[in-house]
Amino acid sequence: MKNILAIVRTALLLAPLLAFASEGGYRLDRAPNDPRDLVSLQSGARTYMNYCLGCHGMQYMRYDGLKEIGLTEAQVKDSLMFTGEKVGEPIRIAFNPKDAKAWFGVAPPDLSVIARSRGADWLYTYLRTFYRDPKTVTGWNNAAFPNVGMPHALWTLQGQRALEVEEKKEGGHTQVEYKWSEITKGTQTAAEYDATVRDLVNFLVYVSEPHGNSRRPIGIVVLFALGIVFVFALLLKKEYWKDVK
Ligand code: HEC
């Protein structure tokens, strides 16, 4: 028993350390996304179609799924579809994924469920922390995803930035400092760019979880139904045991 207690205590003591070690890297910003904000979802869908679809498909999302965020079929056709598909088809990139792999070294992944694997905060941080780096093939690097194979797709909006990483040794541990500076301005201000990325991440989260909005009420109904079943089960049990006792 003592041994077990000692193991549990050590595990508890180590737990915060392990979390720290596995987290590491760039500190993530919190994504201010709101899946019920349809205007934001529509703006995110537009940004996605204009700036991301060139390389990243969404095989689990159909164009007509976009009607669920308040867009009409005409809007989907006129302003979001550029590749001549039908609205019932999945959102695919125009070229062969093999070519993409040859160009970038890595195939751009499908982004249908990216918000589930990476999380909204990571995406929000990633899309705002690209910087110029002459040492990479694309000329771009990223603070949240070091040596990423993707160029900064939104650089005309954000502008070009540089990043200096300084490691300071204090006591036993090193502290990393990130210093951002502007090389050229983009067409958006920093606040506007943050809003663009917020909407885009909102859309990515929505696509990963398209029925999230309608799932919650269903969950409540299910719990309610289970409650009723429980009451009947209890009454039935009483009924059965009445004669036994
Ligand atoms: C020019 C092609 C290109 C464009 C345009 C592009 N990407 Fe990428 N993207 C890539 C490639 C290539 C990778 C793989 C990078 C790697 O693994 O090193 C990638 C990776 C990513 C990842 C990380 C996936 C992972 O491994 O977890 C995310 C998220 C992402 N892209 C989002 C976007 C978004 C959002 C846009 C639109 C604003 C966009 N990309 C536009 C080529 C592109």
mmCIF file with all atom_site columns, N, CA and C in Angstrom, residues 34-97:
data_model
loop_
_atom_site.group_PDB
_atom_site.id
_atom_site.type_symbol
_atom_site.label_atom_id
_atom_site.label_alt_id
_atom_site.label_comp_id
_atom_site.label_asym_id
_atom_site.label_entity_id
_atom_site.label_seq_id
_atom_site.pdbx_PDB_ins_code
_atom_site.Cartn_x
_atom_site.Cartn_y
_atom_site.Cartn_z
_atom_site.occupancy
_atom_site.B_iso_or_equiv
_atom_site.pdbx_formal_charge
_atom_site.auth_seq_id
_atom_site.auth_comp_id
_atom_site.auth_asym_id
_atom_site.auth_atom_id
_atom_site.pdbx_PDB_model_num
ATOM 1   N N  . ASP A 1 34 ? -16.937 32.208 -32.359 1.00 0.00 ? 34 ASP A N  1
ATOM 2   C CA . ASP A 1 34 ? -18.296 31.993 -31.889 1.00 0.00 ? 34 ASP A CA 1
ATOM 3   C C  . ASP A 1 34 ? -19.080 31.279 -32.986 1.00 0.00 ? 34 ASP A C  1
ATOM 4   N N  . PRO A 1 35 ? -19.328 29.969 -32.825 1.00 0.00 ? 35 PRO A N  1
ATOM 5   C CA . PRO A 1 35 ? -19.950 29.190 -33.905 1.00 0.00 ? 35 PRO A CA 1
ATOM 6   C C  . PRO A 1 35 ? -21.388 29.593 -34.204 1.00 0.00 ? 35 PRO A C  1
ATOM 7   N N  . ARG A 1 36 ? -21.997 30.432 -33.352 1.00 0.00 ? 36 ARG A N  1
ATOM 8   C CA . ARG A 1 36 ? -23.374 30.843 -33.651 1.00 0.00 ? 36 ARG A CA 1
ATOM 9   C C  . ARG A 1 36 ? -23.427 32.137 -34.462 1.00 0.00 ? 36 ARG A C  1
ATOM 10  N N  . ASP A 1 37 ? -22.253 32.746 -34.688 1.00 0.00 ? 37 ASP A N  1
ATOM 11  C CA . ASP A 1 37 ? -22.198 34.010 -35.417 1.00 0.00 ? 37 ASP A CA 1
ATOM 12  C C  . ASP A 1 37 ? -22.148 33.731 -36.925 1.00 0.00 ? 37 ASP A C  1
ATOM 13  N N  . LEU A 1 38 ? -23.311 33.798 -37.588 1.00 0.00 ? 38 LEU A N  1
ATOM 14  C CA . LEU A 1 38 ? -23.383 33.410 -39.003 1.00 0.00 ? 38 LEU A CA 1
ATOM 15  C C  . LEU A 1 38 ? -22.598 34.357 -39.906 1.00 0.00 ? 38 LEU A C  1
ATOM 16  N N  . VAL A 1 39 ? -22.616 35.659 -39.578 1.00 0.00 ? 39 VAL A N  1
ATOM 17  C CA . VAL A 1 39 ? -21.891 36.619 -40.411 1.00 0.00 ? 39 VAL A CA 1
ATOM 18  C C  . VAL A 1 39 ? -20.402 36.283 -40.407 1.00 0.00 ? 39 VAL A C  1
ATOM 19  N N  . SER A 1 40 ? -19.896 35.933 -39.219 1.00 0.00 ? 40 SER A N  1
ATOM 20  C CA . SER A 1 40 ? -18.491 35.565 -39.092 1.00 0.00 ? 40 SER A CA 1
ATOM 21  C C  . SER A 1 40 ? -18.192 34.276 -39.868 1.00 0.00 ? 40 SER A C  1
ATOM 22  N N  . LEU A 1 41 ? -19.103 33.282 -39.794 1.00 0.00 ? 41 LEU A N  1
ATOM 23  C CA . LEU A 1 41 ? -18.899 32.022 -40.521 1.00 0.00 ? 41 LEU A CA 1
ATOM 24  C C  . LEU A 1 41 ? -18.876 32.256 -42.029 1.00 0.00 ? 41 LEU A C  1
ATOM 25  N N  . GLN A 1 42 ? -19.763 33.142 -42.498 1.00 0.00 ? 42 GLN A N  1
ATOM 26  C CA . GLN A 1 42 ? -19.807 33.431 -43.935 1.00 0.00 ? 42 GLN A CA 1
ATOM 27  C C  . GLN A 1 42 ? -18.530 34.123 -44.388 1.00 0.00 ? 42 GLN A C  1
ATOM 28  N N  . SER A 1 43 ? -18.065 35.053 -43.577 1.00 0.00 ? 43 SER A N  1
ATOM 29  C CA . SER A 1 43 ? -16.824 35.754 -43.927 1.00 0.00 ? 43 SER A CA 1
ATOM 30  C C  . SER A 1 43 ? -15.651 34.771 -43.925 1.00 0.00 ? 43 SER A C  1
ATOM 31  N N  . GLY A 1 44 ? -15.649 33.837 -42.963 1.00 0.00 ? 44 GLY A N  1
ATOM 32  C CA . GLY A 1 44 ? -14.597 32.832 -42.906 1.00 0.00 ? 44 GLY A CA 1
ATOM 33  C C  . GLY A 1 44 ? -14.633 31.913 -44.125 1.00 0.00 ? 44 GLY A C  1
ATOM 34  N N  . ALA A 1 45 ? -15.852 31.546 -44.565 1.00 0.00 ? 45 ALA A N  1
ATOM 35  C CA . ALA A 1 45 ? -15.987 30.682 -45.743 1.00 0.00 ? 45 ALA A CA 1
ATOM 36  C C  . ALA A 1 45 ? -15.424 31.389 -46.970 1.00 0.00 ? 45 ALA A C  1
ATOM 37  N N  . ARG A 1 46 ? -15.703 32.686 -47.086 1.00 0.00 ? 46 ARG A N  1
ATOM 38  C CA . ARG A 1 46 ? -15.220 33.463 -48.238 1.00 0.00 ? 46 ARG A CA 1
ATOM 39  C C  . ARG A 1 46 ? -13.694 33.497 -48.231 1.00 0.00 ? 46 ARG A C  1
ATOM 40  N N  . THR A 1 47 ? -13.107 33.784 -47.070 1.00 0.00 ? 47 THR A N  1
ATOM 41  C CA . THR A 1 47 ? -11.640 33.827 -46.985 1.00 0.00 ? 47 THR A CA 1
ATOM 42  C C  . THR A 1 47 ? -11.065 32.460 -47.348 1.00 0.00 ? 47 THR A C  1
ATOM 43  N N  . TYR A 1 48 ? -11.702 31.402 -46.853 1.00 0.00 ? 48 TYR A N  1
ATOM 44  C CA . TYR A 1 48 ? -11.204 30.056 -47.145 1.00 0.00 ? 48 TYR A CA 1
ATOM 45  C C  . TYR A 1 48 ? -11.199 29.784 -48.650 1.00 0.00 ? 48 TYR A C  1
ATOM 46  N N  . MET A 1 49 ? -12.331 30.087 -49.315 1.00 0.00 ? 49 MET A N  1
ATOM 47  C CA . MET A 1 49 ? -12.444 29.802 -50.751 1.00 0.00 ? 49 MET A CA 1
ATOM 48  C C  . MET A 1 49 ? -11.433 30.623 -51.549 1.00 0.00 ? 49 MET A C  1
ATOM 49  N N  . ASN A 1 50 ? -11.187 31.842 -51.100 1.00 0.00 ? 50 ASN A N  1
ATOM 50  C CA . ASN A 1 50 ? -10.272 32.720 -51.841 1.00 0.00 ? 50 ASN A CA 1
ATOM 51  C C  . ASN A 1 50 ? -8.809  32.421 -51.600 1.00 0.00 ? 50 ASN A C  1
ATOM 52  N N  . TYR A 1 51 ? -8.453  32.042 -50.377 1.00 0.00 ? 51 TYR A N  1
ATOM 53  C CA . TYR A 1 51 ? -7.029  31.967 -50.035 1.00 0.00 ? 51 TYR A CA 1
ATOM 54  C C  . TYR A 1 51 ? -6.519  30.568 -49.695 1.00 0.00 ? 51 TYR A C  1
ATOM 55  N N  . CYS A 1 52 ? -7.390  29.630 -49.390 1.00 0.00 ? 52 CYS A N  1
ATOM 56  C CA . CYS A 1 52 ? -6.904  28.333 -48.907 1.00 0.00 ? 52 CYS A CA 1
ATOM 57  C C  . CYS A 1 52 ? -7.241  27.186 -49.851 1.00 0.00 ? 52 CYS A C  1
ATOM 58  N N  . LEU A 1 53 ? -8.390  27.298 -50.539 1.00 0.00 ? 53 LEU A N  1
ATOM 59  C CA . LEU A 1 53 ? -8.870  26.190 -51.373 1.00 0.00 ? 53 LEU A CA 1
ATOM 60  C C  . LEU A 1 53 ? -7.896  25.863 -52.491 1.00 0.00 ? 53 LEU A C  1
ATOM 61  N N  . GLY A 1 54 ? -7.063  26.823 -52.884 1.00 0.00 ? 54 GLY A N  1
ATOM 62  C CA . GLY A 1 54 ? -6.059  26.556 -53.904 1.00 0.00 ? 54 GLY A CA 1
ATOM 63  C C  . GLY A 1 54 ? -5.229  25.327 -53.541 1.00 0.00 ? 54 GLY A C  1
ATOM 64  N N  . CYS A 1 55 ? -4.993  25.112 -52.267 1.00 0.00 ? 55 CYS A N  1
ATOM 65  C CA . CYS A 1 55 ? -4.153  23.991 -51.841 1.00 0.00 ? 55 CYS A CA 1
ATOM 66  C C  . CYS A 1 55 ? -4.859  22.975 -50.947 1.00 0.00 ? 55 CYS A C  1
ATOM 67  N N  . HIS A 1 56 ? -5.823  23.438 -50.132 1.00 0.00 ? 56 HIS A N  1
ATOM 68  C CA . HIS A 1 56 ? -6.454  22.525 -49.162 1.00 0.00 ? 56 HIS A CA 1
ATOM 69  C C  . HIS A 1 56 ? -7.913  22.243 -49.498 1.00 0.00 ? 56 HIS A C  1
ATOM 70  N N  . GLY A 1 57 ? -8.265  20.969 -49.722 1.00 0.00 ? 57 GLY A N  1
ATOM 71  C CA . GLY A 1 57 ? -9.661  20.607 -49.915 1.00 0.00 ? 57 GLY A CA 1
ATOM 72  C C  . GLY A 1 57 ? -10.353 20.375 -48.587 1.00 0.00 ? 57 GLY A C  1
ATOM 73  N N  . MET A 1 58 ? -11.660 20.112 -48.665 1.00 0.00 ? 58 MET A N  1
ATOM 74  C CA . MET A 1 58 ? -12.450 19.739 -47.482 1.00 0.00 ? 58 MET A CA 1
ATOM 75  C C  . MET A 1 58 ? -13.373 18.633 -47.929 1.00 0.00 ? 58 MET A C  1
ATOM 76  N N  . GLN A 1 59 ? -12.840 17.403 -47.928 1.00 0.00 ? 59 GLN A N  1
ATOM 77  C CA . GLN A 1 59 ? -13.611 16.327 -48.544 1.00 0.00 ? 59 GLN A CA 1
ATOM 78  C C  . GLN A 1 59 ? -14.878 15.963 -47.794 1.00 0.00 ? 59 GLN A C  1
ATOM 79  N N  . TYR A 1 60 ? -14.967 16.329 -46.499 1.00 0.00 ? 60 TYR A N  1
ATOM 80  C CA . TYR A 1 60 ? -16.172 15.974 -45.748 1.00 0.00 ? 60 TYR A CA 1
ATOM 81  C C  . TYR A 1 60 ? -17.216 17.075 -45.767 1.00 0.00 ? 60 TYR A C  1
ATOM 82  N N  . MET A 1 61 ? -16.937 18.153 -46.495 1.00 0.00 ? 61 MET A N  1
ATOM 83  C CA . MET A 1 61 ? -17.879 19.272 -46.541 1.00 0.00 ? 61 MET A CA 1
ATOM 84  C C  . MET A 1 61 ? -18.349 19.428 -47.982 1.00 0.00 ? 61 MET A C  1
ATOM 85  N N  . ARG A 1 62 ? -19.659 19.517 -48.192 1.00 0.00 ? 62 ARG A N  1
ATOM 86  C CA . ARG A 1 62 ? -20.171 19.764 -49.540 1.00 0.00 ? 62 ARG A CA 1
ATOM 87  C C  . ARG A 1 62 ? -20.501 21.233 -49.676 1.00 0.00 ? 62 ARG A C  1
ATOM 88  N N  . TYR A 1 63 ? -20.488 21.696 -50.936 1.00 0.00 ? 63 TYR A N  1
ATOM 89  C CA . TYR A 1 63 ? -20.806 23.105 -51.142 1.00 0.00 ? 63 TYR A CA 1
ATOM 90  C C  . TYR A 1 63 ? -22.187 23.443 -50.597 1.00 0.00 ? 63 TYR A C  1
ATOM 91  N N  . ASP A 1 64 ? -23.157 22.506 -50.770 1.00 0.00 ? 64 ASP A N  1
ATOM 92  C CA . ASP A 1 64 ? -24.493 22.870 -50.286 1.00 0.00 ? 64 ASP A CA 1
ATOM 93  C C  . ASP A 1 64 ? -24.581 22.864 -48.760 1.00 0.00 ? 64 ASP A C  1
ATOM 94  N N  . GLY A 1 65 ? -23.544 22.302 -48.092 1.00 0.00 ? 65 GLY A N  1
ATOM 95  C CA . GLY A 1 65 ? -23.474 22.418 -46.639 1.00 0.00 ? 65 GLY A CA 1
ATOM 96  C C  . GLY A 1 65 ? -23.341 23.874 -46.227 1.00 0.00 ? 65 GLY A C  1
ATOM 97  N N  . LEU A 1 66 ? -22.845 24.698 -47.146 1.00 0.00 ? 66 LEU A N  1
ATOM 98  C CA . LEU A 1 66 ? -22.658 26.115 -46.834 1.00 0.00 ? 66 LEU A CA 1
ATOM 99  C C  . LEU A 1 66 ? -23.988 26.846 -46.697 1.00 0.00 ? 66 LEU A C  1
ATOM 100 N N  . LYS A 1 67 ? -25.067 26.216 -47.180 1.00 0.00 ? 67 LYS A N  1
ATOM 101 C CA . LYS A 1 67 ? -26.384 26.844 -47.020 1.00 0.00 ? 67 LYS A CA 1
ATOM 102 C C  . LYS A 1 67 ? -26.786 26.854 -45.550 1.00 0.00 ? 67 LYS A C  1
ATOM 103 N N  . GLU A 1 68 ? -26.201 25.914 -44.774 1.00 0.00 ? 68 GLU A N  1
ATOM 104 C CA . GLU A 1 68 ? -26.533 25.866 -43.349 1.00 0.00 ? 68 GLU A CA 1
ATOM 105 C C  . GLU A 1 68 ? -26.005 27.057 -42.570 1.00 0.00 ? 68 GLU A C  1
ATOM 106 N N  . ILE A 1 69 ? -25.051 27.780 -43.140 1.00 0.00 ? 69 ILE A N  1
ATOM 107 C CA . ILE A 1 69 ? -24.588 28.962 -42.418 1.00 0.00 ? 69 ILE A CA 1
ATOM 108 C C  . ILE A 1 69 ? -25.244 30.209 -42.997 1.00 0.00 ? 69 ILE A C  1
ATOM 109 N N  . GLY A 1 70 ? -26.398 30.031 -43.623 1.00 0.00 ? 70 GLY A N  1
ATOM 110 C CA . GLY A 1 70 ? -27.204 31.172 -44.020 1.00 0.00 ? 70 GLY A CA 1
ATOM 111 C C  . GLY A 1 70 ? -26.945 31.694 -45.415 1.00 0.00 ? 70 GLY A C  1
ATOM 112 N N  . LEU A 1 71 ? -26.183 30.944 -46.229 1.00 0.00 ? 71 LEU A N  1
ATOM 113 C CA . LEU A 1 71 ? -25.938 31.398 -47.597 1.00 0.00 ? 71 LEU A CA 1
ATOM 114 C C  . LEU A 1 71 ? -26.985 30.786 -48.530 1.00 0.00 ? 71 LEU A C  1
ATOM 115 N N  . THR A 1 72 ? -27.372 31.542 -49.578 1.00 0.00 ? 72 THR A N  1
ATOM 116 C CA . THR A 1 72 ? -28.303 30.988 -50.549 1.00 0.00 ? 72 THR A CA 1
ATOM 117 C C  . THR A 1 72 ? -27.509 30.216 -51.596 1.00 0.00 ? 72 THR A C  1
ATOM 118 N N  . GLU A 1 73 ? -28.214 29.382 -52.381 1.00 0.00 ? 73 GLU A N  1
ATOM 119 C CA . GLU A 1 73 ? -27.534 28.613 -53.417 1.00 0.00 ? 73 GLU A CA 1
ATOM 120 C C  . GLU A 1 73 ? -26.843 29.552 -54.408 1.00 0.00 ? 73 GLU A C  1
ATOM 121 N N  . ALA A 1 74 ? -27.513 30.674 -54.732 1.00 0.00 ? 74 ALA A N  1
ATOM 122 C CA . ALA A 1 74 ? -26.932 31.629 -55.681 1.00 0.00 ? 74 ALA A CA 1
ATOM 123 C C  . ALA A 1 74 ? -25.637 32.222 -55.121 1.00 0.00 ? 74 ALA A C  1
ATOM 124 N N  . GLN A 1 75 ? -25.639 32.543 -53.826 1.00 0.00 ? 75 GLN A N  1
ATOM 125 C CA . GLN A 1 75 ? -24.428 33.109 -53.204 1.00 0.00 ? 75 GLN A CA 1
ATOM 126 C C  . GLN A 1 75 ? -23.284 32.097 -53.221 1.00 0.00 ? 75 GLN A C  1
ATOM 127 N N  . VAL A 1 76 ? -23.626 30.828 -52.923 1.00 0.00 ? 76 VAL A N  1
ATOM 128 C CA . VAL A 1 76 ? -22.593 29.802 -52.925 1.00 0.00 ? 76 VAL A CA 1
ATOM 129 C C  . VAL A 1 76 ? -22.001 29.682 -54.326 1.00 0.00 ? 76 VAL A C  1
ATOM 130 N N  . LYS A 1 77 ? -22.897 29.657 -55.350 1.00 0.00 ? 77 LYS A N  1
ATOM 131 C CA . LYS A 1 77 ? -22.434 29.491 -56.736 1.00 0.00 ? 77 LYS A CA 1
ATOM 132 C C  . LYS A 1 77 ? -21.638 30.695 -57.203 1.00 0.00 ? 77 LYS A C  1
ATOM 133 N N  . ASP A 1 78 ? -22.146 31.895 -56.918 1.00 0.00 ? 78 ASP A N  1
ATOM 134 C CA . ASP A 1 78 ? -21.535 33.094 -57.497 1.00 0.00 ? 78 ASP A CA 1
ATOM 135 C C  . ASP A 1 78 ? -20.267 33.519 -56.794 1.00 0.00 ? 78 ASP A C  1
ATOM 136 N N  . SER A 1 79 ? -20.262 33.434 -55.454 1.00 0.00 ? 79 SER A N  1
ATOM 137 C CA . SER A 1 79 ? -19.091 34.028 -54.813 1.00 0.00 ? 79 SER A CA 1
ATOM 138 C C  . SER A 1 79 ? -18.172 33.016 -54.151 1.00 0.00 ? 79 SER A C  1
ATOM 139 N N  . LEU A 1 80 ? -18.568 31.737 -54.084 1.00 0.00 ? 80 LEU A N  1
ATOM 140 C CA . LEU A 1 80 ? -17.684 30.802 -53.389 1.00 0.00 ? 80 LEU A CA 1
ATOM 141 C C  . LEU A 1 80 ? -17.152 29.670 -54.259 1.00 0.00 ? 80 LEU A C  1
ATOM 142 N N  . MET A 1 81 ? -17.818 29.424 -55.401 1.00 0.00 ? 81 MET A N  1
ATOM 143 C CA . MET A 1 81 ? -17.352 28.309 -56.225 1.00 0.00 ? 81 MET A CA 1
ATOM 144 C C  . MET A 1 81 ? -16.572 28.824 -57.418 1.00 0.00 ? 81 MET A C  1
ATOM 145 N N  . PHE A 1 82 ? -15.322 28.381 -57.495 1.00 0.00 ? 82 PHE A N  1
ATOM 146 C CA . PHE A 1 82 ? -14.489 28.868 -58.598 1.00 0.00 ? 82 PHE A CA 1
ATOM 147 C C  . PHE A 1 82 ? -14.075 27.747 -59.520 1.00 0.00 ? 82 PHE A C  1
ATOM 148 N N  . THR A 1 83 ? -14.376 26.510 -59.151 1.00 0.00 ? 83 THR A N  1
ATOM 149 C CA . THR A 1 83 ? -13.778 25.421 -59.891 1.00 0.00 ? 83 THR A CA 1
ATOM 150 C C  . THR A 1 83 ? -14.780 24.632 -60.731 1.00 0.00 ? 83 THR A C  1
ATOM 151 N N  . GLY A 1 84 ? -15.994 25.206 -60.930 1.00 0.00 ? 84 GLY A N  1
ATOM 152 C CA . GLY A 1 84 ? -16.951 24.593 -61.845 1.00 0.00 ? 84 GLY A CA 1
ATOM 153 C C  . GLY A 1 84 ? -17.533 23.264 -61.390 1.00 0.00 ? 84 GLY A C  1
ATOM 154 N N  . GLU A 1 85 ? -17.699 23.076 -60.059 1.00 0.00 ? 85 GLU A N  1
ATOM 155 C CA . GLU A 1 85 ? -18.340 21.848 -59.606 1.00 0.00 ? 85 GLU A CA 1
ATOM 156 C C  . GLU A 1 85 ? -19.828 22.084 -59.421 1.00 0.00 ? 85 GLU A C  1
ATOM 157 N N  . LYS A 1 86 ? -20.509 21.015 -58.998 1.00 0.00 ? 86 LYS A N  1
ATOM 158 C CA . LYS A 1 86 ? -21.925 21.155 -58.672 1.00 0.00 ? 86 LYS A CA 1
ATOM 159 C C  . LYS A 1 86 ? -22.044 21.355 -57.160 1.00 0.00 ? 86 LYS A C  1
ATOM 160 N N  . VAL A 1 87 ? -23.138 22.010 -56.727 1.00 0.00 ? 87 VAL A N  1
ATOM 161 C CA . VAL A 1 87 ? -23.244 22.335 -55.303 1.00 0.00 ? 87 VAL A CA 1
ATOM 162 C C  . VAL A 1 87 ? -23.305 21.114 -54.397 1.00 0.00 ? 87 VAL A C  1
ATOM 163 N N  . GLY A 1 88 ? -23.707 19.939 -54.945 1.00 0.00 ? 88 GLY A N  1
ATOM 164 C CA . GLY A 1 88 ? -23.790 18.746 -54.101 1.00 0.00 ? 88 GLY A CA 1
ATOM 165 C C  . GLY A 1 88 ? -22.461 18.045 -53.913 1.00 0.00 ? 88 GLY A C  1
ATOM 166 N N  . GLU A 1 89 ? -21.407 18.572 -54.526 1.00 0.00 ? 89 GLU A N  1
ATOM 167 C CA . GLU A 1 89 ? -20.119 17.881 -54.471 1.00 0.00 ? 89 GLU A CA 1
ATOM 168 C C  . GLU A 1 89 ? -19.254 18.341 -53.298 1.00 0.00 ? 89 GLU A C  1
ATOM 169 N N  . PRO A 1 90 ? -18.344 17.450 -52.859 1.00 0.00 ? 90 PRO A N  1
ATOM 170 C CA . PRO A 1 90 ? -17.430 17.869 -51.792 1.00 0.00 ? 90 PRO A CA 1
ATOM 171 C C  . PRO A 1 90 ? -16.498 18.981 -52.279 1.00 0.00 ? 90 PRO A C  1
ATOM 172 N N  . ILE A 1 91 ? -15.953 19.723 -51.324 1.00 0.00 ? 91 ILE A N  1
ATOM 173 C CA . ILE A 1 91 ? -15.067 20.834 -51.660 1.00 0.00 ? 91 ILE A CA 1
ATOM 174 C C  . ILE A 1 91 ? -13.660 20.294 -51.904 1.00 0.00 ? 91 ILE A C  1
ATOM 175 N N  . ARG A 1 92 ? -13.289 20.234 -53.183 1.00 0.00 ? 92 ARG A N  1
ATOM 176 C CA . ARG A 1 92 ? -11.985 19.659 -53.540 1.00 0.00 ? 92 ARG A CA 1
ATOM 177 C C  . ARG A 1 92 ? -11.079 20.692 -54.149 1.00 0.00 ? 92 ARG A C  1
ATOM 178 N N  . ILE A 1 93 ? -9.772  20.450 -54.061 1.00 0.00 ? 93 ILE A N  1
ATOM 179 C CA . ILE A 1 93 ? -8.850  21.367 -54.728 1.00 0.00 ? 93 ILE A CA 1
ATOM 180 C C  . ILE A 1 93 ? -8.832  21.067 -56.215 1.00 0.00 ? 93 ILE A C  1
ATOM 181 N N  . ALA A 1 94 ? -8.383  22.054 -56.993 1.00 0.00 ? 94 ALA A N  1
ATOM 182 C CA . ALA A 1 94 ? -8.468  21.935 -58.441 1.00 0.00 ? 94 ALA A CA 1
ATOM 183 C C  . ALA A 1 94 ? -7.389  21.031 -59.031 1.00 0.00 ? 94 ALA A C  1
ATOM 184 N N  . PHE A 1 95 ? -6.286  20.842 -58.312 1.00 0.00 ? 95 PHE A N  1
ATOM 185 C CA . PHE A 1 95 ? -5.212  20.056 -58.918 1.00 0.00 ? 95 PHE A CA 1
ATOM 186 C C  . PHE A 1 95 ? -4.995  18.733 -58.198 1.00 0.00 ? 95 PHE A C  1
ATOM 187 N N  . ASN A 1 96 ? -4.103  17.962 -58.733 1.00 0.00 ? 96 ASN A N  1
ATOM 188 C CA . ASN A 1 96 ? -3.783  16.657 -58.203 1.00 0.00 ? 96 ASN A CA 1
ATOM 189 C C  . ASN A 1 96 ? -2.918  16.776 -56.936 1.00 0.00 ? 96 ASN A C  1
ATOM 190 N N  . PRO A 1 97 ? -3.330  16.138 -55.839 1.00 0.00 ? 97 PRO A N  1
ATOM 191 C CA . PRO A 1 97 ? -2.548  16.224 -54.601 1.00 0.00 ? 97 PRO A CA 1
ATOM 192 C C  . PRO A 1 97 ? -1.092  15.779 -54.782 1.00 0.00 ? 97 PRO A C  1
#
